[in-house]
Coordinates of C-alpha atoms in Angstrom, one line a residue:
X171 CA -22.0 -13.3 -19.2
X172 CA -18.8 -11.5 -20.7
X173 CA -16.1 -13.5 -22.0
X174 CA -12.9 -13.2 -24.0
X175 CA -13.0 -15.3 -27.0
X176 CA -10.5 -16.1 -29.9
X177 CA -11.8 -15.3 -33.4
X178 CA -11.1 -17.3 -36.6
X179 CA -7.8 -14.7 -37.2
X180 CA -6.5 -15.7 -33.7
X181 CA -7.5 -12.4 -32.3
X182 CA -9.3 -11.7 -29.1
X183 CA -12.7 -9.9 -28.5
X184 CA -15.1 -9.6 -25.7
X185 CA -18.3 -11.3 -26.3
X186 CA -21.7 -12.2 -24.6
X187 CA -21.9 -15.8 -24.0
X188 CA -24.8 -17.7 -22.2
X189 CA -24.5 -18.7 -18.7
X190 CA -25.0 -22.5 -18.4
X191 CA -28.6 -23.6 -17.4
X192 CA -27.4 -26.9 -16.2
X193 CA -24.1 -28.1 -14.8
X194 CA -22.8 -31.5 -16.4
X195 CA -21.7 -34.5 -14.3
X196 CA -18.3 -34.1 -12.7
X197 CA -18.3 -30.2 -13.6
X198 CA -18.3 -27.1 -11.4
X199 CA -19.4 -23.6 -12.1
X200 CA -17.4 -20.7 -10.7
X201 CA -17.5 -16.9 -10.5
X202 CA -14.3 -15.8 -11.6
X203 CA -12.1 -13.8 -9.3
X204 CA -9.1 -13.1 -11.7
X205 CA -7.2 -14.8 -14.4
X206 CA -3.4 -14.4 -15.1
X207 CA -2.0 -14.1 -18.5
X208 CA 1.0 -16.5 -18.8
X209 CA 3.7 -16.8 -21.2
X210 CA 2.0 -19.7 -22.8
X211 CA -1.4 -17.7 -23.3
X212 CA 0.6 -15.3 -25.5
X213 CA 2.7 -17.9 -27.4
X214 CA 0.0 -20.2 -28.2
X215 CA -2.4 -17.2 -29.3
X216 CA -0.4 -17.0 -32.6
X217 CA 1.0 -20.5 -32.6
X218 CA -1.9 -22.8 -31.6
X219 CA -1.3 -26.5 -30.7
X220 CA -2.8 -29.2 -32.5
X221 CA -6.4 -29.7 -31.1
X222 CA -6.9 -26.0 -30.2
X223 CA -4.1 -25.3 -27.3
X224 CA -5.9 -23.4 -24.6
X225 CA -9.2 -23.0 -26.8
X226 CA -11.5 -25.8 -26.1
X227 CA -15.2 -26.3 -24.9
X228 CA -17.8 -24.0 -25.9
X229 CA -17.7 -20.4 -27.3
X230 CA -13.8 -20.4 -28.0
X231 CA -13.3 -18.7 -24.7
X232 CA -9.6 -18.1 -24.1
X233 CA -7.3 -18.6 -21.0
X234 CA -5.6 -21.3 -19.1
X235 CA -5.2 -20.3 -15.3
X236 CA -7.3 -18.2 -12.9
X237 CA -9.0 -18.5 -9.5
X238 CA -12.6 -18.4 -8.6
X239 CA -15.5 -19.5 -6.2
X240 CA -17.7 -22.5 -6.8
X241 CA -21.2 -21.3 -7.0
X242 CA -22.9 -24.5 -8.5
X243 CA -21.9 -28.3 -9.0
X244 CA -23.1 -30.9 -11.3
X245 CA -23.7 -34.5 -10.2
X246 CA -20.7 -36.5 -9.0
X247 CA -18.6 -33.7 -7.7
X248 CA -17.5 -34.4 -4.1
X249 CA -19.2 -32.2 -1.7
X250 CA -15.9 -30.6 -0.2
X251 CA -16.1 -28.4 -3.4
X252 CA -19.1 -26.8 -2.3
X253 CA -18.6 -22.9 -1.9
X254 CA -14.9 -23.1 -2.1
X255 CA -12.5 -20.9 -3.4
X256 CA -10.4 -23.0 -6.4
X257 CA -7.4 -22.5 -8.6
X258 CA -8.2 -23.4 -12.3
X259 CA -5.9 -25.0 -14.7
X260 CA -8.1 -25.7 -17.6
X261 CA -5.8 -27.8 -19.7
X262 CA -5.4 -30.3 -16.9
X263 CA -8.5 -32.2 -17.7
X264 CA -10.2 -31.4 -21.4
X265 CA -14.0 -31.1 -21.7
X266 CA -16.2 -30.2 -24.5
X267 CA -18.5 -28.9 -21.9
X268 CA -16.0 -26.3 -20.6
X269 CA -16.4 -22.5 -20.6
X270 CA -13.7 -20.2 -19.6
X271 CA -11.2 -19.3 -18.3
X272 CA -11.3 -15.6 -19.1
X273 CA -15.0 -15.3 -18.5
X274 CA -17.1 -13.9 -15.7
X275 CA -18.4 -17.5 -15.0
X276 CA -16.2 -20.5 -15.5
X277 CA -17.6 -24.0 -16.3
X278 CA -14.7 -26.9 -15.9
X279 CA -14.3 -30.4 -14.7
X280 CA -13.8 -30.2 -11.0
X281 CA -10.9 -32.4 -11.4
X282 CA -9.0 -29.4 -13.3
X283 CA -9.4 -27.4 -10.1
X284 CA -7.4 -27.2 -6.7
X285 CA -9.2 -26.2 -3.5
X286 CA -7.7 -23.2 -1.6
X287 CA -7.4 -22.9 2.1
X288 CA -10.3 -20.4 3.3
X289 CA -7.8 -18.0 4.8
X290 CA -5.9 -17.1 1.8
X291 CA -6.8 -14.6 -1.0
X292 CA -7.5 -16.5 -4.1
X293 CA -6.1 -13.7 -6.3
X294 CA -2.7 -14.1 -5.0
X295 CA -2.3 -17.6 -6.2
X296 CA -4.5 -17.2 -9.4
X297 CA -1.6 -18.4 -11.7
X298 CA 0.2 -20.7 -9.4
X299 CA -1.6 -24.2 -9.9
X300 CA 0.0 -25.0 -13.3
X301 CA 3.4 -24.0 -12.2
X302 CA 3.4 -26.0 -8.9
X303 CA 2.0 -28.7 -10.7
X304 CA 4.9 -28.6 -13.1
X305 CA 7.5 -28.5 -10.6
X306 CA 6.0 -31.3 -8.6
X307 CA 5.9 -33.6 -11.9
X308 CA 9.4 -32.5 -12.8
X309 CA 10.8 -33.5 -9.4
X310 CA 8.8 -36.7 -9.3
X311 CA 10.2 -37.6 -12.9
X312 CA 13.9 -36.9 -12.6
X313 CA 13.8 -38.8 -9.3
X314 CA 12.4 -41.8 -11.0
X315 CA 15.1 -41.6 -13.7
X316 CA 17.7 -41.7 -11.0
X317 CA 18.9 -38.1 -10.9
X318 CA 20.2 -36.9 -7.4
X319 CA 20.1 -33.0 -8.0
X320 CA 18.9 -30.3 -10.3
X321 CA 20.1 -27.1 -12.0
X322 CA 17.2 -24.6 -12.4
X323 CA 18.3 -21.9 -15.2
X324 CA 15.2 -19.4 -14.4
X325 CA 16.1 -19.2 -10.7
X326 CA 13.6 -16.4 -9.9
X327 CA 10.7 -17.2 -12.4
X328 CA 7.7 -18.4 -10.8
X329 CA 8.8 -22.1 -11.5
X330 CA 12.2 -21.3 -10.1
X331 CA 10.8 -20.0 -6.9
X332 CA 8.7 -23.1 -6.4
X333 CA 11.4 -25.2 -7.2
X334 CA 13.5 -23.3 -4.4
X335 CA 10.8 -24.5 -2.2
X336 CA 10.3 -28.0 -3.0
X337 CA 13.8 -29.0 -3.3
X338 CA 14.5 -27.6 0.3
X339 CA 11.4 -29.5 1.5
X340 CA 13.0 -32.6 0.0
X341 CA 16.5 -31.9 0.7
X342 CA 17.3 -32.2 -2.9
X343 CA 20.7 -30.7 -4.1
X344 CA 20.0 -27.7 -6.4
X345 CA 21.8 -25.0 -8.1
X346 CA 19.9 -21.9 -9.1
X347 CA 21.1 -19.5 -11.9
X348 CA 20.1 -16.0 -11.8
X349 CA 21.2 -12.8 -14.1
X350 CA 21.4 -10.1 -11.4
X351 CA 22.7 -9.5 -8.0
X352 CA 19.2 -8.5 -6.8
X353 CA 17.7 -11.8 -8.0
X354 CA 20.6 -13.7 -6.2
X355 CA 19.9 -11.9 -3.1
X356 CA 16.3 -12.7 -3.3
X357 CA 17.0 -16.5 -3.5
X358 CA 19.5 -16.3 -0.8
X359 CA 17.3 -14.6 1.5
X360 CA 14.6 -17.3 0.9
X361 CA 17.0 -20.1 2.1
X362 CA 18.6 -21.1 -1.2
X363 CA 22.1 -22.3 -0.5
X364 CA 23.6 -22.4 -4.1
X365 CA 22.8 -19.3 -6.4
X366 CA 25.2 -18.4 -9.3
X367 CA 25.4 -15.3 -11.2
X368 CA 25.6 -15.9 -15.0
X369 CA 27.1 -12.4 -15.7
X370 CA 29.9 -13.0 -13.5
X371 CA 33.4 -14.0 -15.8
X372 CA 34.0 -17.1 -13.7
X373 CA 30.4 -18.6 -13.9
X374 CA 31.4 -21.6 -15.9
X375 CA 34.5 -22.4 -13.9
X376 CA 32.4 -22.2 -10.6
X377 CA 29.5 -24.3 -12.0
X378 CA 31.3 -27.1 -13.3
X379 CA 32.9 -28.2 -9.8
X380 CA 29.8 -27.5 -7.8
X381 CA 27.7 -29.5 -10.2
X382 CA 30.1 -32.4 -9.9
X383 CA 30.2 -32.2 -6.3
X384 CA 26.4 -31.9 -5.7
X385 CA 25.5 -34.3 -8.5
X386 CA 23.3 -32.0 -10.1
X387 CA 22.4 -34.0 -13.2
X388 CA 19.0 -32.8 -14.3
X389 CA 18.4 -29.3 -15.8
X390 CA 15.1 -27.6 -15.5
X391 CA 15.6 -25.2 -18.3
X392 CA 13.0 -22.5 -18.9
X393 CA 15.5 -20.3 -21.0
X394 CA 17.4 -22.1 -23.6
X395 CA 19.2 -20.0 -26.0
X396 CA 22.8 -18.6 -25.2
X397 CA 22.7 -20.0 -21.3
X398 CA 22.2 -23.6 -22.5
X399 CA 24.8 -23.2 -24.9
X400 CA 27.3 -22.1 -22.0
X401 CA 25.7 -24.7 -19.5
X402 CA 25.8 -27.9 -21.3
X403 CA 29.8 -28.3 -21.5
X404 CA 29.9 -27.8 -17.8
X405 CA 27.5 -30.7 -16.8
X406 CA 28.3 -33.8 -15.0
X407 CA 28.5 -37.1 -17.2
X408 CA 25.0 -38.5 -17.8
X409 CA 23.1 -35.5 -17.3
X410 CA 19.8 -34.6 -19.0
X411 CA 18.5 -31.0 -19.9
X412 CA 14.6 -31.2 -19.7
X413 CA 13.5 -28.0 -21.9
X414 CA 10.1 -26.7 -20.6
X415 CA 10.2 -22.9 -21.6
X416 CA 11.5 -20.3 -24.1
X417 CA 12.0 -17.1 -21.9
X418 CA 15.4 -16.8 -23.8
X419 CA 13.5 -16.1 -26.9
X420 CA 14.6 -17.7 -30.5
X421 CA 18.3 -17.7 -30.0
X422 CA 19.8 -21.1 -30.9
X423 CA 21.8 -23.2 -28.9
X424 CA 25.2 -24.5 -30.3
X425 CA 27.2 -27.6 -29.1
X426 CA 29.5 -30.1 -30.8
X427 CA 28.2 -33.8 -31.1
X428 CA 31.2 -35.1 -29.4
X429 CA 30.1 -33.3 -26.2
X430 CA 26.9 -35.2 -26.2
X431 CA 28.7 -38.4 -26.8
X432 CA 31.6 -38.0 -24.5
X433 CA 29.3 -36.8 -21.6
X434 CA 26.5 -39.1 -22.6
X435 CA 24.1 -35.9 -22.5
X436 CA 20.3 -36.0 -23.1
X437 CA 18.2 -33.1 -24.3
X438 CA 14.4 -33.5 -24.1
X439 CA 11.2 -31.9 -24.1
X440 CA 9.5 -31.3 -20.6
X441 CA 5.8 -31.0 -20.5
X442 CA 3.7 -31.6 -17.5
X443 CA 0.7 -33.0 -19.1
X444 CA 2.8 -35.8 -20.6
X445 CA 4.5 -36.9 -17.2
X446 CA 3.6 -40.0 -15.3
X447 CA 2.3 -37.7 -12.4
X448 CA -0.4 -36.1 -14.7
X449 CA -1.2 -38.9 -17.1
X450 CA -1.9 -41.5 -14.3
X451 CA -5.1 -40.7 -12.8
X452 CA -4.0 -42.2 -9.4
X453 CA -0.8 -40.4 -9.3
X454 CA -2.6 -37.0 -10.2
X455 CA -4.9 -37.5 -7.4
X456 CA -2.0 -38.1 -5.1
X457 CA -0.3 -35.2 -6.3
X458 CA -3.3 -32.8 -6.1
X459 CA -3.7 -34.0 -2.5
X460 CA -0.2 -33.0 -1.6
X461 CA -0.2 -29.7 -3.4
X462 CA -3.5 -28.5 -1.7
X463 CA -1.3 -28.9 1.4
X464 CA 1.6 -26.7 0.2
X465 CA -0.3 -24.1 -2.1
X466 CA -0.2 -21.5 0.4
X467 CA 3.4 -21.2 0.4
X468 CA 4.6 -17.5 0.1
X469 CA 6.9 -18.5 -2.6
X470 CA 4.2 -20.0 -4.5
X471 CA 2.3 -16.6 -5.1
X472 CA 1.4 -15.2 -8.4
X473 CA 3.5 -11.8 -9.0
X474 CA 0.8 -9.6 -10.1
X475 CA 2.1 -6.4 -11.9
X476 CA -1.3 -5.1 -13.2
X477 CA -5.0 -5.7 -13.3
X478 CA -6.9 -5.1 -16.3
X479 CA -10.6 -5.4 -17.2
X480 CA -12.0 -7.7 -19.8
X481 CA -12.3 -4.6 -22.2
X482 CA -8.6 -4.0 -21.7
X483 CA -7.4 -7.5 -22.7
X484 CA -5.2 -6.1 -25.6
X485 CA -3.4 -3.9 -23.1
X486 CA -2.9 -6.7 -20.9
X487 CA -1.6 -9.1 -23.6
X488 CA 1.0 -6.3 -24.4
X489 CA 1.9 -5.9 -20.7
X490 CA 5.4 -6.6 -20.0
X491 CA 7.3 -6.0 -16.6
X492 CA 11.1 -6.7 -16.2
X493 CA 10.7 -8.3 -12.8
X494 CA 8.2 -10.9 -14.5
X495 CA 5.2 -9.9 -12.8
X496 CA 2.3 -10.7 -15.1
X497 CA -0.9 -9.1 -16.0
X498 CA -4.1 -10.1 -14.4
X499 CA -7.7 -10.0 -16.0
X500 CA -10.5 -9.1 -13.5
X501 CA -14.0 -9.2 -14.6
X502 CA -16.2 -6.3 -13.7
X503 CA -18.4 -8.6 -11.5
X504 CA -15.6 -9.2 -9.1
X505 CA -13.1 -6.2 -9.4
X506 CA -12.0 -4.9 -6.3

């Protein structure tokens, strides 16, 4: 079968790798429908994490998120996975037996997949699982820490739209920050109440009283850089900025230490795999059950910009779209 693999020099190449003849216990074999290319896929290709990042399992097949249909199961896999469409989040459960995600057939532990409803198109959600779990775990963590509301810096990003849906369902106060009038209009039409345009000259003076009124002491920051520099002085007392992304690029943040001391501000990394939701097997099982019932929310859809074959992987990696729509890899055996 065809697979996109990482070379020793951290480049990508299409190779022929064997289809597994036996399925290990607790694993499922999928026919891949499609795989989205995330910001993390691009970032960690040149900056691998200790332990291999998104590379793992057999044959150095790359990729982290995708969707497919179960065609075979090993022992100890629940029967409800039989022939189901599933979403894949490979990093959720590591296995030396794994193959994929960027391969015509994907072998992963069933616990790193999420069953989709039969009536939806798997491709529409092929990059959604990790994002939904990230927001779910974030909200669980900040509520456990005593926060009552949030500020989302990347308001119309994939995680921003998911946060818009989840905070509304939980009736959690939230402020969403966007960079353009069209983005603000998009969120307002989706039912979000508090949307601020960061390009407006009175942004900071509008944010501070609103954040104090709503008690939005947890910041879900996927941007960093200049916006975080502008945001931190306007936060309420005892706020925490959870840093999970780097869409703002390598621009440094700047703030006086007296601000941290005076407002008791905290800056910390947020990684969903380190949260109590994901690291506790029982909590993760409960989260997966709840997410299965939520996943077909239209706001959770993956924004697909263009589809590429495996042989076009280098064009796919280079693909950029102003709206944030993503490149999607489609193996020839399932290409529509």
